[in-house]
Structures are given as structure tokens and as C-alpha cells.
Amino acid sequence: HSRFGRMIWCRMGVALLAGYIGFAAGMHYIALGQVRQYAAEGRIDYENLAALPLPPWPGRWAGLISTATSVYRVQFNLLGGELPRLDVYRSATENPRVKDARALPGVQEFLWFARFPVFTYLDRDGRSVVQISDARFIGPRRPGITAALSTTLSNFTYEVVFASDGTVISSGLLD
């Protein structure tokens, strides 16, 4: 192999990489426009929104729209072939234990990373449990036009368990 041959292969590789990056940026721009359009048509007063690709197919995207009380997750295919799917995750933001959990340093650190946090409050064996998940990691759903309140547990969930008197029994990421 000559030096000239290696140079050609390197240039072709750089050109392919530049083409892929351009394609990905274009798809992201279109997907983000779809998410903005969905928020406008639904008259959703949002605080944050994003469009995230769903590998391995370049046309499948998840749009995330956060409001003061909910996170909307719409899954769609820019190249067609499937109906959009909507999931709405309501946050238990007004619960007193959620407010207590927000004040904990570990939760504040988690919220620094979580762009689309969803707070869930539940009672487990007489103990108050607050779970915080990031909707970015809830995962792809099957295609279909189903609007559902499905589980907010993701691969990235922080849990705080309170005793009946309000003291923290445990806190940390779920396994």
C-alpha cells in the first residue's frame, strides 16, 4: 500500500464522518421542530424540551417536554411507518415529602444531572417513599397512539425513604 492510497482512504473516512455528522444534525433539527410543533399544538406551557434519537434506527426519536407538573414523552418516526406514541408522567411536586427530599444534598446532585425529572410518591409498609427518575432514561416504547401513565422507573432512579416521623431512613440510586 502506498502513501497515496492511505491518504485517499483517510480522506474518504473524514468525508463519510462529516456526512454522518451533517445527517445527524439535520435529523435532530427536524425532530426538535416536531417536538416544538407538538408543544404548540397542544398549548403546552413548557419549561424545557428536547429531541433524543432512539438507536439503532436514525428516524426514531423521543421528544421530551417538561412543565411545572408533568413530563410529556412523545415517540415518533421521522421517516414514517409508525404512529406517534404519547406518555405523560405526572410529578408529585406538591407532596410535603417530595419537598423534603428536594432539600437533600444527594437529590440536589441527582437533579443537577436530570434534565427531565419526574417525582413519584408512594407509601411502602407505612413509610413514605419518594422516587425521582429522569424521563430521558425511561426507554423506548412500542409504536402506537396510546396515551398512558406507565411506570416512571427508569435505569436511572433515585429513591428516598422516610420514617413516619420524617427522618430519612435511606437514600440513593436504585440498583
PDB file of C-alpha atoms in Angstrom:
ATOM      1  CA  HIS A   1       0.000   0.000   0.000  1.00  0.00           C
ATOM      2  CA  SER A   2       1.370   3.337  -0.982  1.00  0.00           C
ATOM      3  CA  ARG A   3       1.223   6.529   0.983  1.00  0.00           C
ATOM      4  CA  PHE A   4      -1.105   7.929  -1.692  1.00  0.00           C
ATOM      5  CA  GLY A   5      -3.556   5.027  -1.152  1.00  0.00           C
ATOM      6  CA  ARG A   6      -3.661   5.555   2.615  1.00  0.00           C
ATOM      7  CA  MET A   7      -4.224   9.270   2.098  1.00  0.00           C
ATOM      8  CA  ILE A   8      -7.240   8.571  -0.144  1.00  0.00           C
ATOM      9  CA  TRP A   9      -8.745   6.164   2.409  1.00  0.00           C
ATOM     10  CA  CYS A  10      -8.241   8.699   5.218  1.00  0.00           C
ATOM     11  CA  ARG A  11      -9.924  11.452   3.203  1.00  0.00           C
ATOM     12  CA  MET A  12     -12.829   9.172   2.359  1.00  0.00           C
ATOM     13  CA  GLY A  13     -13.211   8.333   6.045  1.00  0.00           C
ATOM     14  CA  VAL A  14     -13.206  12.010   7.029  1.00  0.00           C
ATOM     15  CA  ALA A  15     -15.747  12.779   4.284  1.00  0.00           C
ATOM     16  CA  LEU A  16     -18.030   9.952   5.475  1.00  0.00           C
ATOM     17  CA  LEU A  17     -17.731  11.122   9.074  1.00  0.00           C
ATOM     18  CA  ALA A  18     -18.570  14.710   8.067  1.00  0.00           C
ATOM     19  CA  GLY A  19     -21.550  13.432   6.063  1.00  0.00           C
ATOM     20  CA  TYR A  20     -22.818  11.394   9.009  1.00  0.00           C
ATOM     21  CA  ILE A  21     -22.483  14.341  11.410  1.00  0.00           C
ATOM     22  CA  GLY A  22     -24.343  16.570   8.928  1.00  0.00           C
ATOM     23  CA  PHE A  23     -27.099  13.958   8.528  1.00  0.00           C
ATOM     24  CA  ALA A  24     -27.447  13.565  12.308  1.00  0.00           C
ATOM     25  CA  ALA A  25     -27.564  17.334  12.847  1.00  0.00           C
ATOM     26  CA  GLY A  26     -30.227  17.695  10.158  1.00  0.00           C
ATOM     27  CA  MET A  27     -32.362  14.917  11.661  1.00  0.00           C
ATOM     28  CA  HIS A  28     -32.029  16.497  15.107  1.00  0.00           C
ATOM     29  CA  TYR A  29     -33.104  19.888  13.766  1.00  0.00           C
ATOM     30  CA  ILE A  30     -36.205  18.345  12.155  1.00  0.00           C
ATOM     31  CA  ALA A  31     -37.045  16.267  15.256  1.00  0.00           C
ATOM     32  CA  LEU A  32     -36.702  19.277  17.561  1.00  0.00           C
ATOM     33  CA  GLY A  33     -39.050  21.179  15.252  1.00  0.00           C
ATOM     34  CA  GLN A  34     -41.582  18.339  15.553  1.00  0.00           C
ATOM     35  CA  VAL A  35     -41.388  18.486  19.354  1.00  0.00           C
ATOM     36  CA  ARG A  36     -41.848  22.278  19.341  1.00  0.00           C
ATOM     37  CA  GLN A  37     -44.816  21.884  16.985  1.00  0.00           C
ATOM     38  CA  TYR A  38     -46.363  19.259  19.265  1.00  0.00           C
ATOM     39  CA  ALA A  39     -45.981  21.579  22.280  1.00  0.00           C
ATOM     40  CA  ALA A  40     -47.525  24.499  20.352  1.00  0.00           C
ATOM     41  CA  GLU A  41     -50.458  22.446  19.031  1.00  0.00           C
ATOM     42  CA  GLY A  42     -51.113  21.030  22.496  1.00  0.00           C
ATOM     43  CA  ARG A  43     -50.809  24.506  24.051  1.00  0.00           C
ATOM     44  CA  ILE A  44     -48.258  23.139  26.487  1.00  0.00           C
ATOM     45  CA  ASP A  45     -46.550  25.837  28.531  1.00  0.00           C
ATOM     46  CA  TYR A  46     -43.174  24.124  28.750  1.00  0.00           C
ATOM     47  CA  GLU A  47     -40.050  24.812  30.778  1.00  0.00           C
ATOM     48  CA  ASN A  48     -37.716  22.554  28.806  1.00  0.00           C
ATOM     49  CA  LEU A  49     -37.848  20.401  25.695  1.00  0.00           C
ATOM     50  CA  ALA A  50     -35.541  18.085  23.806  1.00  0.00           C
ATOM     51  CA  ALA A  51     -35.412  15.582  20.958  1.00  0.00           C
ATOM     52  CA  LEU A  52     -33.380  12.420  21.553  1.00  0.00           C
ATOM     53  CA  PRO A  53     -32.551   9.756  18.954  1.00  0.00           C
ATOM     54  CA  LEU A  54     -33.633   6.185  19.657  1.00  0.00           C
ATOM     55  CA  PRO A  55     -30.947   3.862  18.300  1.00  0.00           C
ATOM     56  CA  PRO A  56     -30.435   1.911  16.158  1.00  0.00           C
ATOM     57  CA  TRP A  57     -32.853   3.458  13.618  1.00  0.00           C
ATOM     58  CA  PRO A  58     -31.986   7.070  12.664  1.00  0.00           C
ATOM     59  CA  GLY A  59     -35.624   8.006  12.075  1.00  0.00           C
ATOM     60  CA  ARG A  60     -36.945   7.097  15.547  1.00  0.00           C
ATOM     61  CA  TRP A  61     -36.946   9.897  18.089  1.00  0.00           C
ATOM     62  CA  ALA A  62     -38.279  10.670  21.549  1.00  0.00           C
ATOM     63  CA  GLY A  63     -39.464  14.183  22.234  1.00  0.00           C
ATOM     64  CA  LEU A  64     -39.455  15.305  25.861  1.00  0.00           C
ATOM     65  CA  ILE A  65     -41.437  18.297  27.091  1.00  0.00           C
ATOM     66  CA  SER A  66     -41.332  19.274  30.765  1.00  0.00           C
ATOM     67  CA  THR A  67     -43.820  21.525  32.527  1.00  0.00           C
ATOM     68  CA  ALA A  68     -44.121  22.507  36.181  1.00  0.00           C
ATOM     69  CA  THR A  69     -46.212  19.392  36.918  1.00  0.00           C
ATOM     70  CA  SER A  70     -45.544  16.819  34.167  1.00  0.00           C
ATOM     71  CA  VAL A  71     -43.160  15.443  31.587  1.00  0.00           C
ATOM     72  CA  TYR A  72     -44.589  14.546  28.179  1.00  0.00           C
ATOM     73  CA  ARG A  73     -42.738  11.936  26.148  1.00  0.00           C
ATOM     74  CA  VAL A  74     -43.750  11.588  22.520  1.00  0.00           C
ATOM     75  CA  GLN A  75     -42.106   8.897  20.432  1.00  0.00           C
ATOM     76  CA  PHE A  76     -42.225   9.260  16.658  1.00  0.00           C
ATOM     77  CA  ASN A  77     -40.538   8.223  13.436  1.00  0.00           C
ATOM     78  CA  LEU A  78     -39.373  11.000  11.112  1.00  0.00           C
ATOM     79  CA  LEU A  79     -39.270   8.573   8.204  1.00  0.00           C
ATOM     80  CA  GLY A  80     -42.873   7.420   8.750  1.00  0.00           C
ATOM     81  CA  GLY A  81     -44.150   3.908   9.200  1.00  0.00           C
ATOM     82  CA  GLU A  82     -45.445   4.175  12.765  1.00  0.00           C
ATOM     83  CA  LEU A  83     -47.961   6.223  14.681  1.00  0.00           C
ATOM     84  CA  PRO A  84     -46.677   8.576  17.386  1.00  0.00           C
ATOM     85  CA  ARG A  85     -46.960   7.410  20.977  1.00  0.00           C
ATOM     86  CA  LEU A  86     -47.536   9.718  23.912  1.00  0.00           C
ATOM     87  CA  ASP A  87     -46.749   9.043  27.564  1.00  0.00           C
ATOM     88  CA  VAL A  88     -47.498  11.615  30.251  1.00  0.00           C
ATOM     89  CA  TYR A  89     -45.645  11.369  33.552  1.00  0.00           C
ATOM     90  CA  ARG A  90     -47.249  13.461  36.278  1.00  0.00           C
ATOM     91  CA  SER A  91     -44.975  14.626  39.043  1.00  0.00           C
ATOM     92  CA  ALA A  92     -45.960  14.626  42.726  1.00  0.00           C
ATOM     93  CA  THR A  93     -44.356  18.045  43.165  1.00  0.00           C
ATOM     94  CA  GLU A  94     -46.763  19.355  45.834  1.00  0.00           C
ATOM     95  CA  ASN A  95     -46.274  16.475  48.273  1.00  0.00           C
ATOM     96  CA  PRO A  96     -44.515  17.579  51.516  1.00  0.00           C
ATOM     97  CA  ARG A  97     -42.139  14.568  51.422  1.00  0.00           C
ATOM     98  CA  VAL A  98     -41.133  15.482  47.864  1.00  0.00           C
ATOM     99  CA  LYS A  99     -40.275  18.960  49.119  1.00  0.00           C
ATOM    100  CA  ASP A 100     -38.243  17.403  51.962  1.00  0.00           C
ATOM    101  CA  ALA A 101     -36.455  15.117  49.517  1.00  0.00           C
ATOM    102  CA  ARG A 102     -35.565  18.043  47.229  1.00  0.00           C
ATOM    103  CA  ALA A 103     -33.581  19.600  50.089  1.00  0.00           C
ATOM    104  CA  LEU A 104     -31.260  16.595  50.459  1.00  0.00           C
ATOM    105  CA  PRO A 105     -27.739  17.010  49.005  1.00  0.00           C
ATOM    106  CA  GLY A 106     -27.892  13.666  47.158  1.00  0.00           C
ATOM    107  CA  VAL A 107     -31.173  14.626  45.487  1.00  0.00           C
ATOM    108  CA  GLN A 108     -29.812  18.048  44.547  1.00  0.00           C
ATOM    109  CA  GLU A 109     -26.829  16.368  42.923  1.00  0.00           C
ATOM    110  CA  PHE A 110     -29.163  13.979  41.061  1.00  0.00           C
ATOM    111  CA  LEU A 111     -31.311  16.916  39.891  1.00  0.00           C
ATOM    112  CA  TRP A 112     -28.211  18.693  38.616  1.00  0.00           C
ATOM    113  CA  PHE A 113     -27.905  15.882  36.055  1.00  0.00           C
ATOM    114  CA  ALA A 114     -31.585  15.023  35.470  1.00  0.00           C
ATOM    115  CA  ARG A 115     -32.950  17.303  32.736  1.00  0.00           C
ATOM    116  CA  PHE A 116     -36.472  15.836  32.867  1.00  0.00           C
ATOM    117  CA  PRO A 117     -37.107  14.759  36.488  1.00  0.00           C
ATOM    118  CA  VAL A 118     -40.333  13.000  37.462  1.00  0.00           C
ATOM    119  CA  PHE A 119     -41.180  12.732  41.168  1.00  0.00           C
ATOM    120  CA  THR A 120     -43.256   9.800  42.382  1.00  0.00           C
ATOM    121  CA  TYR A 121     -44.610   9.479  45.912  1.00  0.00           C
ATOM    122  CA  LEU A 122     -45.782   6.182  47.363  1.00  0.00           C
ATOM    123  CA  ASP A 123     -46.445   4.567  50.706  1.00  0.00           C
ATOM    124  CA  ARG A 124     -44.482   1.352  51.331  1.00  0.00           C
ATOM    125  CA  ASP A 125     -45.020  -0.529  54.602  1.00  0.00           C
ATOM    126  CA  GLY A 126     -46.009   2.653  56.439  1.00  0.00           C
ATOM    127  CA  ARG A 127     -43.011   4.557  55.119  1.00  0.00           C
ATOM    128  CA  SER A 128     -43.067   7.462  52.713  1.00  0.00           C
ATOM    129  CA  VAL A 129     -41.046   6.809  49.566  1.00  0.00           C
ATOM    130  CA  VAL A 130     -40.043   9.438  47.023  1.00  0.00           C
ATOM    131  CA  GLN A 131     -38.614   8.227  43.720  1.00  0.00           C
ATOM    132  CA  ILE A 132     -37.056  10.595  41.201  1.00  0.00           C
ATOM    133  CA  SER A 133     -36.489   9.373  37.649  1.00  0.00           C
ATOM    134  CA  ASP A 134     -35.129  11.142  34.605  1.00  0.00           C
ATOM    135  CA  ALA A 135     -37.579  10.715  31.714  1.00  0.00           C
ATOM    136  CA  ARG A 136     -34.644  10.540  29.282  1.00  0.00           C
ATOM    137  CA  PHE A 137     -33.906   7.051  30.593  1.00  0.00           C
ATOM    138  CA  ILE A 138     -37.399   5.583  30.796  1.00  0.00           C
ATOM    139  CA  GLY A 139     -36.740   3.852  27.496  1.00  0.00           C
ATOM    140  CA  PRO A 140     -38.333   3.309  24.094  1.00  0.00           C
ATOM    141  CA  ARG A 141     -41.928   2.223  23.887  1.00  0.00           C
ATOM    142  CA  ARG A 142     -43.698   0.174  21.281  1.00  0.00           C
ATOM    143  CA  PRO A 143     -45.284   2.161  18.461  1.00  0.00           C
ATOM    144  CA  GLY A 144     -48.949   3.084  18.822  1.00  0.00           C
ATOM    145  CA  ILE A 145     -51.081   6.058  19.689  1.00  0.00           C
ATOM    146  CA  THR A 146     -51.521   5.115  23.321  1.00  0.00           C
ATOM    147  CA  ALA A 147     -51.518   7.788  25.982  1.00  0.00           C
ATOM    148  CA  ALA A 148     -50.772   6.129  29.284  1.00  0.00           C
ATOM    149  CA  LEU A 149     -49.425   6.769  32.713  1.00  0.00           C
ATOM    150  CA  SER A 150     -46.902   3.968  32.760  1.00  0.00           C
ATOM    151  CA  THR A 151     -44.187   3.345  35.289  1.00  0.00           C
ATOM    152  CA  THR A 152     -41.728   6.158  35.776  1.00  0.00           C
ATOM    153  CA  LEU A 153     -38.992   3.855  36.993  1.00  0.00           C
ATOM    154  CA  SER A 154     -36.012   4.015  34.720  1.00  0.00           C
ATOM    155  CA  ASN A 155     -32.494   2.696  34.776  1.00  0.00           C
ATOM    156  CA  PHE A 156     -31.656   5.960  36.481  1.00  0.00           C
ATOM    157  CA  THR A 157     -33.854   6.401  39.580  1.00  0.00           C
ATOM    158  CA  TYR A 158     -33.016   7.964  42.934  1.00  0.00           C
ATOM    159  CA  GLU A 159     -35.060   6.867  45.954  1.00  0.00           C
ATOM    160  CA  VAL A 160     -35.536   8.447  49.380  1.00  0.00           C
ATOM    161  CA  VAL A 161     -37.303   6.500  52.144  1.00  0.00           C
ATOM    162  CA  PHE A 162     -38.709   8.447  55.109  1.00  0.00           C
ATOM    163  CA  ALA A 163     -39.796   7.119  58.505  1.00  0.00           C
ATOM    164  CA  SER A 164     -43.235   8.125  59.784  1.00  0.00           C
ATOM    165  CA  ASP A 165     -41.642  10.986  61.770  1.00  0.00           C
ATOM    166  CA  GLY A 166     -39.989  12.387  58.624  1.00  0.00           C
ATOM    167  CA  THR A 167     -36.407  11.275  59.216  1.00  0.00           C
ATOM    168  CA  VAL A 168     -34.550   9.810  56.257  1.00  0.00           C
ATOM    169  CA  ILE A 169     -34.090   6.047  56.531  1.00  0.00           C
ATOM    170  CA  SER A 170     -32.251   5.585  53.251  1.00  0.00           C
ATOM    171  CA  SER A 171     -31.457   7.426  50.054  1.00  0.00           C
ATOM    172  CA  GLY A 172     -29.529   6.680  46.893  1.00  0.00           C
ATOM    173  CA  LEU A 173     -29.708   5.313  43.378  1.00  0.00           C
ATOM    174  CA  LEU A 174     -31.781   2.163  42.911  1.00  0.00           C
ATOM    175  CA  ASP A 175     -29.888  -0.917  41.742  1.00  0.00           C
TER     176      ASP A 175
END
